[in-house]
Amino acid sequence: MSEPLESILYVSSNIDDMKEAKDMLYSADWIEFYDRLMPEKHYRDSFRNILRLIRQYSPSARNVLELACGTGRYTKYFVKHRLNVEGIDISYPAISLAKKRVKNTKFRVADMSKIKYNSKYDIVACLFESFRYHTSFSQAQRTLDNCYDSLRPNGVFLCDFGVFPASTRPVQLHNKVRMKDGRVVIKDESILTKGNFDTRSDYVTVLRGSKVIYEGTVRRSPLLRIPDNKMKYMLDRAGFKKIKALKNVIPDSPRTKLFIGQKI
């Protein structure tokens, strides 16, 4: 018989921790697992290419707004390269972990579709699939409109996500992560396209040694399917110029494109 979840993973008693996106992977229960899903090499090598593009499009850039910054895996590289960063994310536990990872950096809990700034930033970045968490194209358009307003003249918006063919049959993904205390979490994910979304169903197994101590499902948010021509159209409608969709910026991710738009 499986142990209750609260005896296996940290559960916060703070009611604010429950003000999450619908995706349980970013809840207090699962945030450590999420944080360990991707190896450091992925972020380091990806950021190297992202920084090259920032220097190419906006050589004097200093101020960065990072949307959906998560646990600060990319944020620390912005800071390392002496960029002033403000990170926002809708997940309280993710922001809490980001504050521990990246000191002396401004983080706050906020919905990226509701940001309101006025010509404050040189760069606005939304990285690692985060833009696909919008619940509609109209919401995504509002975010891009607000990003445009948040940028200074010649400022740059950067965003990367996968552009995948529709999954008419479930696509299976498998992850295995060792936690800090030695537990092993195995996640089997099934992805299926339904209309404009890729729906996801995750089943997790938690092991302590060879003993199964928890099995169950983890609720995941559907991801908005955004063809590259649709993204370019939305960027153009927001007012961006010099719009490009680049391949091979994110290592080992052939289906991922990085979109760039500049405020002229």
PDB file of C-alpha atoms in Angstrom:
ATOM      1  CA  MET A   1       0.000   0.000   0.000  1.00  0.00           C
ATOM      2  CA  SER A   2       1.368   3.422  -0.965  1.00  0.00           C
ATOM      3  CA  GLU A   3       2.195   6.007   1.686  1.00  0.00           C
ATOM      4  CA  PRO A   4       0.171   9.233   1.551  1.00  0.00           C
ATOM      5  CA  LEU A   5       1.770  11.888  -0.603  1.00  0.00           C
ATOM      6  CA  GLU A   6       2.311  14.294   2.268  1.00  0.00           C
ATOM      7  CA  SER A   7       4.582  11.768   4.019  1.00  0.00           C
ATOM      8  CA  ILE A   8       6.807  11.465   0.946  1.00  0.00           C
ATOM      9  CA  LEU A   9       7.123  14.951  -0.498  1.00  0.00           C
ATOM     10  CA  TYR A  10       7.176  18.336   1.190  1.00  0.00           C
ATOM     11  CA  VAL A  11       3.718  19.846   1.584  1.00  0.00           C
ATOM     12  CA  SER A  12       3.459  23.485   2.643  1.00  0.00           C
ATOM     13  CA  SER A  13       0.813  24.588   5.089  1.00  0.00           C
ATOM     14  CA  ASN A  14       0.927  28.101   3.615  1.00  0.00           C
ATOM     15  CA  ILE A  15      -2.335  28.774   1.803  1.00  0.00           C
ATOM     16  CA  ASP A  16      -0.462  30.985  -0.683  1.00  0.00           C
ATOM     17  CA  ASP A  17       1.302  27.880  -1.996  1.00  0.00           C
ATOM     18  CA  MET A  18      -2.044  26.657  -3.291  1.00  0.00           C
ATOM     19  CA  LYS A  19      -2.471  29.699  -5.558  1.00  0.00           C
ATOM     20  CA  GLU A  20      -0.860  27.809  -8.404  1.00  0.00           C
ATOM     21  CA  ALA A  21      -1.221  27.306 -12.067  1.00  0.00           C
ATOM     22  CA  LYS A  22      -3.305  24.198 -12.705  1.00  0.00           C
ATOM     23  CA  ASP A  23      -0.129  22.201 -13.259  1.00  0.00           C
ATOM     24  CA  MET A  24       0.723  20.194 -10.133  1.00  0.00           C
ATOM     25  CA  LEU A  25       4.379  19.863 -11.156  1.00  0.00           C
ATOM     26  CA  TYR A  26       4.887  23.447  -9.965  1.00  0.00           C
ATOM     27  CA  SER A  27       3.187  22.892  -6.609  1.00  0.00           C
ATOM     28  CA  ALA A  28       5.081  22.619  -3.330  1.00  0.00           C
ATOM     29  CA  ASP A  29       4.689  18.819  -3.493  1.00  0.00           C
ATOM     30  CA  TRP A  30       6.587  18.427  -6.752  1.00  0.00           C
ATOM     31  CA  ILE A  31       8.774  21.491  -7.239  1.00  0.00           C
ATOM     32  CA  GLU A  32      12.026  19.745  -6.264  1.00  0.00           C
ATOM     33  CA  PHE A  33      11.306  17.010  -8.797  1.00  0.00           C
ATOM     34  CA  TYR A  34      10.570  19.585 -11.512  1.00  0.00           C
ATOM     35  CA  ASP A  35      13.761  21.454 -10.630  1.00  0.00           C
ATOM     36  CA  ARG A  36      15.840  18.305 -11.195  1.00  0.00           C
ATOM     37  CA  LEU A  37      14.216  17.187 -14.463  1.00  0.00           C
ATOM     38  CA  MET A  38      16.725  18.809 -16.806  1.00  0.00           C
ATOM     39  CA  PRO A  39      20.517  18.586 -16.400  1.00  0.00           C
ATOM     40  CA  GLU A  40      22.521  21.759 -15.808  1.00  0.00           C
ATOM     41  CA  LYS A  41      24.238  21.272 -19.167  1.00  0.00           C
ATOM     42  CA  HIS A  42      20.935  21.957 -20.961  1.00  0.00           C
ATOM     43  CA  TYR A  43      20.572  25.401 -19.385  1.00  0.00           C
ATOM     44  CA  ARG A  44      24.256  26.285 -19.677  1.00  0.00           C
ATOM     45  CA  ASP A  45      24.577  25.371 -23.357  1.00  0.00           C
ATOM     46  CA  SER A  46      21.215  26.888 -24.287  1.00  0.00           C
ATOM     47  CA  PHE A  47      22.010  30.142 -22.533  1.00  0.00           C
ATOM     48  CA  ARG A  48      25.314  30.431 -24.356  1.00  0.00           C
ATOM     49  CA  ASN A  49      23.380  30.620 -27.644  1.00  0.00           C
ATOM     50  CA  ILE A  50      20.700  32.884 -26.192  1.00  0.00           C
ATOM     51  CA  LEU A  51      23.334  35.313 -24.910  1.00  0.00           C
ATOM     52  CA  ARG A  52      24.955  35.402 -28.343  1.00  0.00           C
ATOM     53  CA  LEU A  53      21.613  36.498 -29.838  1.00  0.00           C
ATOM     54  CA  ILE A  54      21.106  39.130 -27.134  1.00  0.00           C
ATOM     55  CA  ARG A  55      24.525  40.592 -27.889  1.00  0.00           C
ATOM     56  CA  GLN A  56      23.767  40.519 -31.606  1.00  0.00           C
ATOM     57  CA  TYR A  57      20.377  42.242 -31.408  1.00  0.00           C
ATOM     58  CA  SER A  58      20.878  44.465 -28.364  1.00  0.00           C
ATOM     59  CA  PRO A  59      24.593  44.874 -27.557  1.00  0.00           C
ATOM     60  CA  SER A  60      24.016  47.392 -24.770  1.00  0.00           C
ATOM     61  CA  ALA A  61      21.203  45.422 -23.077  1.00  0.00           C
ATOM     62  CA  ARG A  62      21.254  45.592 -19.284  1.00  0.00           C
ATOM     63  CA  ASN A  63      17.730  45.156 -17.931  1.00  0.00           C
ATOM     64  CA  VAL A  64      15.902  41.846 -18.397  1.00  0.00           C
ATOM     65  CA  LEU A  65      12.378  40.727 -17.553  1.00  0.00           C
ATOM     66  CA  GLU A  66      12.196  36.933 -17.424  1.00  0.00           C
ATOM     67  CA  LEU A  67       8.636  35.651 -17.726  1.00  0.00           C
ATOM     68  CA  ALA A  68       7.770  32.279 -16.177  1.00  0.00           C
ATOM     69  CA  CYS A  69      11.247  32.110 -14.668  1.00  0.00           C
ATOM     70  CA  GLY A  70      10.451  28.949 -12.714  1.00  0.00           C
ATOM     71  CA  THR A  71      13.109  27.988 -10.189  1.00  0.00           C
ATOM     72  CA  GLY A  72      15.727  30.338 -11.647  1.00  0.00           C
ATOM     73  CA  ARG A  73      17.716  27.867 -13.720  1.00  0.00           C
ATOM     74  CA  TYR A  74      18.112  30.410 -16.548  1.00  0.00           C
ATOM     75  CA  THR A  75      18.004  33.429 -14.237  1.00  0.00           C
ATOM     76  CA  LYS A  76      21.335  32.591 -12.668  1.00  0.00           C
ATOM     77  CA  TYR A  77      23.017  32.730 -16.085  1.00  0.00           C
ATOM     78  CA  PHE A  78      21.530  36.154 -16.830  1.00  0.00           C
ATOM     79  CA  VAL A  79      22.935  37.353 -13.500  1.00  0.00           C
ATOM     80  CA  LYS A  80      26.276  35.637 -14.076  1.00  0.00           C
ATOM     81  CA  HIS A  81      26.676  37.715 -17.245  1.00  0.00           C
ATOM     82  CA  ARG A  82      25.959  40.937 -15.351  1.00  0.00           C
ATOM     83  CA  LEU A  83      22.449  41.515 -16.583  1.00  0.00           C
ATOM     84  CA  ASN A  84      19.912  43.040 -14.192  1.00  0.00           C
ATOM     85  CA  VAL A  85      17.007  40.602 -14.015  1.00  0.00           C
ATOM     86  CA  GLU A  86      13.492  40.644 -12.671  1.00  0.00           C
ATOM     87  CA  GLY A  87      11.950  37.180 -12.667  1.00  0.00           C
ATOM     88  CA  ILE A  88       8.228  36.488 -12.433  1.00  0.00           C
ATOM     89  CA  ASP A  89       6.340  33.222 -12.194  1.00  0.00           C
ATOM     90  CA  ILE A  90       2.822  32.193 -11.219  1.00  0.00           C
ATOM     91  CA  SER A  91       4.106  29.465  -8.869  1.00  0.00           C
ATOM     92  CA  TYR A  92       4.886  30.473  -5.280  1.00  0.00           C
ATOM     93  CA  PRO A  93       7.070  27.396  -4.614  1.00  0.00           C
ATOM     94  CA  ALA A  94       9.049  28.001  -7.833  1.00  0.00           C
ATOM     95  CA  ILE A  95       9.740  31.612  -6.871  1.00  0.00           C
ATOM     96  CA  SER A  96      10.725  30.525  -3.369  1.00  0.00           C
ATOM     97  CA  LEU A  97      13.306  28.127  -4.813  1.00  0.00           C
ATOM     98  CA  ALA A  98      14.507  30.745  -7.324  1.00  0.00           C
ATOM     99  CA  LYS A  99      15.198  33.183  -4.477  1.00  0.00           C
ATOM    100  CA  LYS A 100      17.388  30.578  -2.799  1.00  0.00           C
ATOM    101  CA  ARG A 101      19.254  29.807  -6.025  1.00  0.00           C
ATOM    102  CA  VAL A 102      19.873  33.391  -7.199  1.00  0.00           C
ATOM    103  CA  LYS A 103      20.619  35.880  -4.456  1.00  0.00           C
ATOM    104  CA  ASN A 104      20.168  39.658  -4.689  1.00  0.00           C
ATOM    105  CA  THR A 105      17.769  39.349  -7.607  1.00  0.00           C
ATOM    106  CA  LYS A 106      14.206  40.623  -7.773  1.00  0.00           C
ATOM    107  CA  PHE A 107      11.579  37.877  -8.018  1.00  0.00           C
ATOM    108  CA  ARG A 108       7.843  38.105  -7.616  1.00  0.00           C
ATOM    109  CA  VAL A 109       4.779  35.951  -8.108  1.00  0.00           C
ATOM    110  CA  ALA A 110       2.795  37.177 -11.090  1.00  0.00           C
ATOM    111  CA  ASP A 111       0.836  35.987 -14.123  1.00  0.00           C
ATOM    112  CA  MET A 112       2.830  36.736 -17.265  1.00  0.00           C
ATOM    113  CA  SER A 113      -0.382  37.478 -19.196  1.00  0.00           C
ATOM    114  CA  LYS A 114      -1.119  40.395 -16.852  1.00  0.00           C
ATOM    115  CA  ILE A 115       2.198  42.246 -16.734  1.00  0.00           C
ATOM    116  CA  LYS A 116       2.016  46.031 -17.071  1.00  0.00           C
ATOM    117  CA  TYR A 117       5.218  47.989 -17.597  1.00  0.00           C
ATOM    118  CA  ASN A 118       6.133  51.038 -19.641  1.00  0.00           C
ATOM    119  CA  SER A 119       9.342  50.959 -21.722  1.00  0.00           C
ATOM    120  CA  LYS A 120      11.395  49.612 -18.818  1.00  0.00           C
ATOM    121  CA  TYR A 121      13.349  46.638 -20.194  1.00  0.00           C
ATOM    122  CA  ASP A 122      15.957  45.955 -22.869  1.00  0.00           C
ATOM    123  CA  ILE A 123      15.081  42.249 -23.014  1.00  0.00           C
ATOM    124  CA  VAL A 124      11.921  40.300 -22.264  1.00  0.00           C
ATOM    125  CA  ALA A 125      12.485  36.534 -22.284  1.00  0.00           C
ATOM    126  CA  CYS A 126      10.071  33.624 -21.951  1.00  0.00           C
ATOM    127  CA  LEU A 127      12.050  30.397 -22.148  1.00  0.00           C
ATOM    128  CA  PHE A 128      11.716  26.606 -22.085  1.00  0.00           C
ATOM    129  CA  GLU A 129       8.151  25.969 -23.343  1.00  0.00           C
ATOM    130  CA  SER A 130       6.657  28.462 -20.900  1.00  0.00           C
ATOM    131  CA  PHE A 131       4.841  30.469 -23.576  1.00  0.00           C
ATOM    132  CA  ARG A 132       2.725  27.418 -24.423  1.00  0.00           C
ATOM    133  CA  TYR A 133       1.036  27.571 -21.014  1.00  0.00           C
ATOM    134  CA  HIS A 134      -1.316  30.261 -22.302  1.00  0.00           C
ATOM    135  CA  THR A 135      -4.889  29.030 -22.325  1.00  0.00           C
ATOM    136  CA  SER A 136      -5.845  30.686 -25.637  1.00  0.00           C
ATOM    137  CA  PHE A 137      -4.357  32.570 -28.578  1.00  0.00           C
ATOM    138  CA  SER A 138      -6.079  35.740 -27.389  1.00  0.00           C
ATOM    139  CA  GLN A 139      -4.359  35.457 -24.012  1.00  0.00           C
ATOM    140  CA  ALA A 140      -1.009  34.841 -25.745  1.00  0.00           C
ATOM    141  CA  GLN A 141      -1.611  37.929 -27.885  1.00  0.00           C
ATOM    142  CA  ARG A 142      -2.276  40.065 -24.815  1.00  0.00           C
ATOM    143  CA  THR A 143       1.006  38.891 -23.316  1.00  0.00           C
ATOM    144  CA  LEU A 144       2.897  39.833 -26.478  1.00  0.00           C
ATOM    145  CA  ASP A 145       1.180  43.227 -26.582  1.00  0.00           C
ATOM    146  CA  ASN A 146       2.239  43.850 -22.977  1.00  0.00           C
ATOM    147  CA  CYS A 147       5.774  42.617 -23.682  1.00  0.00           C
ATOM    148  CA  TYR A 148       6.048  45.116 -26.521  1.00  0.00           C
ATOM    149  CA  ASP A 149       4.930  47.933 -24.216  1.00  0.00           C
ATOM    150  CA  SER A 150       7.414  46.787 -21.565  1.00  0.00           C
ATOM    151  CA  LEU A 151      10.406  47.129 -23.881  1.00  0.00           C
ATOM    152  CA  ARG A 152      12.487  50.191 -24.534  1.00  0.00           C
ATOM    153  CA  PRO A 153      13.110  51.231 -28.166  1.00  0.00           C
ATOM    154  CA  ASN A 154      15.287  48.590 -29.846  1.00  0.00           C
ATOM    155  CA  GLY A 155      14.403  46.166 -27.071  1.00  0.00           C
ATOM    156  CA  VAL A 156      14.163  42.454 -27.867  1.00  0.00           C
ATOM    157  CA  PHE A 157      11.647  39.728 -27.049  1.00  0.00           C
ATOM    158  CA  LEU A 158      12.935  36.128 -26.990  1.00  0.00           C
ATOM    159  CA  CYS A 159      10.851  33.013 -26.629  1.00  0.00           C
ATOM    160  CA  ASP A 160      11.462  29.325 -27.317  1.00  0.00           C
ATOM    161  CA  PHE A 161       9.145  26.335 -27.514  1.00  0.00           C
ATOM    162  CA  GLY A 162       8.641  23.127 -29.436  1.00  0.00           C
ATOM    163  CA  VAL A 163       6.736  23.114 -32.716  1.00  0.00           C
ATOM    164  CA  PHE A 164       5.576  19.518 -32.931  1.00  0.00           C
ATOM    165  CA  PRO A 165       3.360  17.578 -35.339  1.00  0.00           C
ATOM    166  CA  ALA A 166      -0.066  16.691 -33.936  1.00  0.00           C
ATOM    167  CA  SER A 167      -0.095  13.567 -31.758  1.00  0.00           C
ATOM    168  CA  THR A 168      -3.112  11.614 -32.991  1.00  0.00           C
ATOM    169  CA  ARG A 169      -1.873   8.662 -30.932  1.00  0.00           C
ATOM    170  CA  PRO A 170      -0.425   9.057 -27.443  1.00  0.00           C
ATOM    171  CA  VAL A 171       3.287   9.894 -27.385  1.00  0.00           C
ATOM    172  CA  GLN A 172       5.076   8.388 -24.393  1.00  0.00           C
ATOM    173  CA  LEU A 173       7.905  10.123 -22.498  1.00  0.00           C
ATOM    174  CA  HIS A 174       9.866   8.692 -19.581  1.00  0.00           C
ATOM    175  CA  ASN A 175      11.847  10.532 -16.887  1.00  0.00           C
ATOM    176  CA  LYS A 176      13.736   9.185 -13.901  1.00  0.00           C
ATOM    177  CA  VAL A 177      15.075  11.596 -11.269  1.00  0.00           C
ATOM    178  CA  ARG A 178      17.045  10.991  -8.079  1.00  0.00           C
ATOM    179  CA  MET A 179      16.028  13.378  -5.322  1.00  0.00           C
ATOM    180  CA  LYS A 180      18.322  15.005  -2.769  1.00  0.00           C
ATOM    181  CA  ASP A 181      17.424  12.459  -0.069  1.00  0.00           C
ATOM    182  CA  GLY A 182      17.996   9.446  -2.338  1.00  0.00           C
ATOM    183  CA  ARG A 183      14.403   8.764  -3.352  1.00  0.00           C
ATOM    184  CA  VAL A 184      13.853   8.044  -7.028  1.00  0.00           C
ATOM    185  CA  VAL A 185      10.870   9.510  -8.889  1.00  0.00           C
ATOM    186  CA  ILE A 186       9.827   7.906 -12.166  1.00  0.00           C
ATOM    187  CA  LYS A 187       7.451   9.863 -14.406  1.00  0.00           C
ATOM    188  CA  ASP A 188       5.691   8.358 -17.404  1.00  0.00           C
ATOM    189  CA  GLU A 189       4.005  11.017 -19.520  1.00  0.00           C
ATOM    190  CA  SER A 190       1.455  10.525 -22.271  1.00  0.00           C
ATOM    191  CA  ILE A 191       0.857  13.374 -24.749  1.00  0.00           C
ATOM    192  CA  LEU A 192      -2.164  13.559 -27.034  1.00  0.00           C
ATOM    193  CA  THR A 193      -3.275  16.405 -29.295  1.00  0.00           C
ATOM    194  CA  LYS A 194      -6.826  17.667 -28.818  1.00  0.00           C
ATOM    195  CA  GLY A 195      -7.716  20.665 -30.963  1.00  0.00           C
ATOM    196  CA  ASN A 196      -5.280  23.521 -30.306  1.00  0.00           C
ATOM    197  CA  PHE A 197      -3.693  21.790 -27.316  1.00  0.00           C
ATOM    198  CA  ASP A 198      -1.319  18.989 -26.434  1.00  0.00           C
ATOM    199  CA  THR A 199      -2.879  17.334 -23.396  1.00  0.00           C
ATOM    200  CA  ARG A 200      -0.645  15.551 -20.919  1.00  0.00           C
ATOM    201  CA  SER A 201      -1.246  12.705 -18.507  1.00  0.00           C
ATOM    202  CA  ASP A 202       1.525  11.900 -16.015  1.00  0.00           C
ATOM    203  CA  TYR A 203       1.810   8.823 -13.833  1.00  0.00           C
ATOM    204  CA  VAL A 204       4.506   8.902 -11.162  1.00  0.00           C
ATOM    205  CA  THR A 205       6.123   6.228  -9.057  1.00  0.00           C
ATOM    206  CA  VAL A 206       8.262   7.133  -6.035  1.00  0.00           C
ATOM    207  CA  LEU A 207      10.829   4.623  -4.814  1.00  0.00           C
ATOM    208  CA  ARG A 208      12.802   4.478  -1.600  1.00  0.00           C
ATOM    209  CA  GLY A 209      15.379   1.841  -2.367  1.00  0.00           C
ATOM    210  CA  SER A 210      13.458  -0.905  -4.120  1.00  0.00           C
ATOM    211  CA  LYS A 211      10.204  -0.157  -2.274  1.00  0.00           C
ATOM    212  CA  VAL A 212       7.377   1.680  -4.002  1.00  0.00           C
ATOM    213  CA  ILE A 213       6.204   4.305  -1.514  1.00  0.00           C
ATOM    214  CA  TYR A 214       3.855   6.239  -3.772  1.00  0.00           C
ATOM    215  CA  GLU A 215       2.058   5.776  -7.081  1.00  0.00           C
ATOM    216  CA  GLY A 216      -0.421   8.125  -8.661  1.00  0.00           C
ATOM    217  CA  THR A 217      -1.250  10.711 -11.279  1.00  0.00           C
ATOM    218  CA  VAL A 218       0.008  14.285 -11.407  1.00  0.00           C
ATOM    219  CA  ARG A 219      -2.348  16.796 -13.017  1.00  0.00           C
ATOM    220  CA  ARG A 220      -0.685  18.682 -15.877  1.00  0.00           C
ATOM    221  CA  SER A 221      -1.726  21.770 -17.797  1.00  0.00           C
ATOM    222  CA  PRO A 222      -2.388  21.342 -21.524  1.00  0.00           C
ATOM    223  CA  LEU A 223       0.069  23.144 -23.785  1.00  0.00           C
ATOM    224  CA  LEU A 224      -1.143  25.493 -26.499  1.00  0.00           C
ATOM    225  CA  ARG A 225      -0.028  24.412 -29.963  1.00  0.00           C
ATOM    226  CA  ILE A 226       1.487  27.440 -31.699  1.00  0.00           C
ATOM    227  CA  PRO A 227       2.639  26.976 -35.312  1.00  0.00           C
ATOM    228  CA  ASP A 228       5.584  29.177 -36.231  1.00  0.00           C
ATOM    229  CA  ASN A 229       3.516  31.182 -38.734  1.00  0.00           C
ATOM    230  CA  LYS A 230       0.938  31.873 -36.005  1.00  0.00           C
ATOM    231  CA  MET A 231       3.631  33.044 -33.599  1.00  0.00           C
ATOM    232  CA  LYS A 232       5.144  35.324 -36.245  1.00  0.00           C
ATOM    233  CA  TYR A 233       1.687  36.748 -36.963  1.00  0.00           C
ATOM    234  CA  MET A 234       1.074  37.482 -33.272  1.00  0.00           C
ATOM    235  CA  LEU A 235       4.496  39.119 -32.897  1.00  0.00           C
ATOM    236  CA  ASP A 236       3.807  41.294 -35.929  1.00  0.00           C
ATOM    237  CA  ARG A 237       0.367  42.225 -34.620  1.00  0.00           C
ATOM    238  CA  ALA A 238       1.935  43.282 -31.309  1.00  0.00           C
ATOM    239  CA  GLY A 239       4.205  45.669 -33.242  1.00  0.00           C
ATOM    240  CA  PHE A 240       7.478  43.745 -33.352  1.00  0.00           C
ATOM    241  CA  LYS A 241       9.858  43.988 -36.307  1.00  0.00           C
ATOM    242  CA  LYS A 242      12.847  41.912 -37.437  1.00  0.00           C
ATOM    243  CA  ILE A 243      10.886  38.795 -36.526  1.00  0.00           C
ATOM    244  CA  LYS A 244      12.702  35.480 -36.856  1.00  0.00           C
ATOM    245  CA  ALA A 245      12.146  31.848 -35.918  1.00  0.00           C
ATOM    246  CA  LEU A 246      15.494  30.141 -35.409  1.00  0.00           C
ATOM    247  CA  LYS A 247      16.279  26.437 -35.236  1.00  0.00           C
ATOM    248  CA  ASN A 248      19.157  24.734 -33.431  1.00  0.00           C
ATOM    249  CA  VAL A 249      19.502  27.400 -30.753  1.00  0.00           C
ATOM    250  CA  ILE A 250      18.494  24.966 -28.007  1.00  0.00           C
ATOM    251  CA  PRO A 251      20.897  21.976 -28.074  1.00  0.00           C
ATOM    252  CA  ASP A 252      19.470  18.480 -28.641  1.00  0.00           C
ATOM    253  CA  SER A 253      16.003  19.938 -29.314  1.00  0.00           C
ATOM    254  CA  PRO A 254      15.471  19.765 -33.085  1.00  0.00           C
ATOM    255  CA  ARG A 255      11.745  20.591 -32.824  1.00  0.00           C
ATOM    256  CA  THR A 256      12.341  23.686 -30.693  1.00  0.00           C
ATOM    257  CA  LYS A 257      12.373  27.131 -32.286  1.00  0.00           C
ATOM    258  CA  LEU A 258      13.507  30.372 -30.727  1.00  0.00           C
ATOM    259  CA  PHE A 259      11.418  33.366 -31.758  1.00  0.00           C
ATOM    260  CA  ILE A 260      12.839  36.876 -31.782  1.00  0.00           C
ATOM    261  CA  GLY A 261      11.049  40.174 -32.229  1.00  0.00           C
ATOM    262  CA  GLN A 262      12.498  43.661 -31.857  1.00  0.00           C
ATOM    263  CA  LYS A 263      10.805  46.916 -30.938  1.00  0.00           C
ATOM    264  CA  ILE A 264      11.935  49.490 -33.507  1.00  0.00           C
TER     265      ILE A 264
END
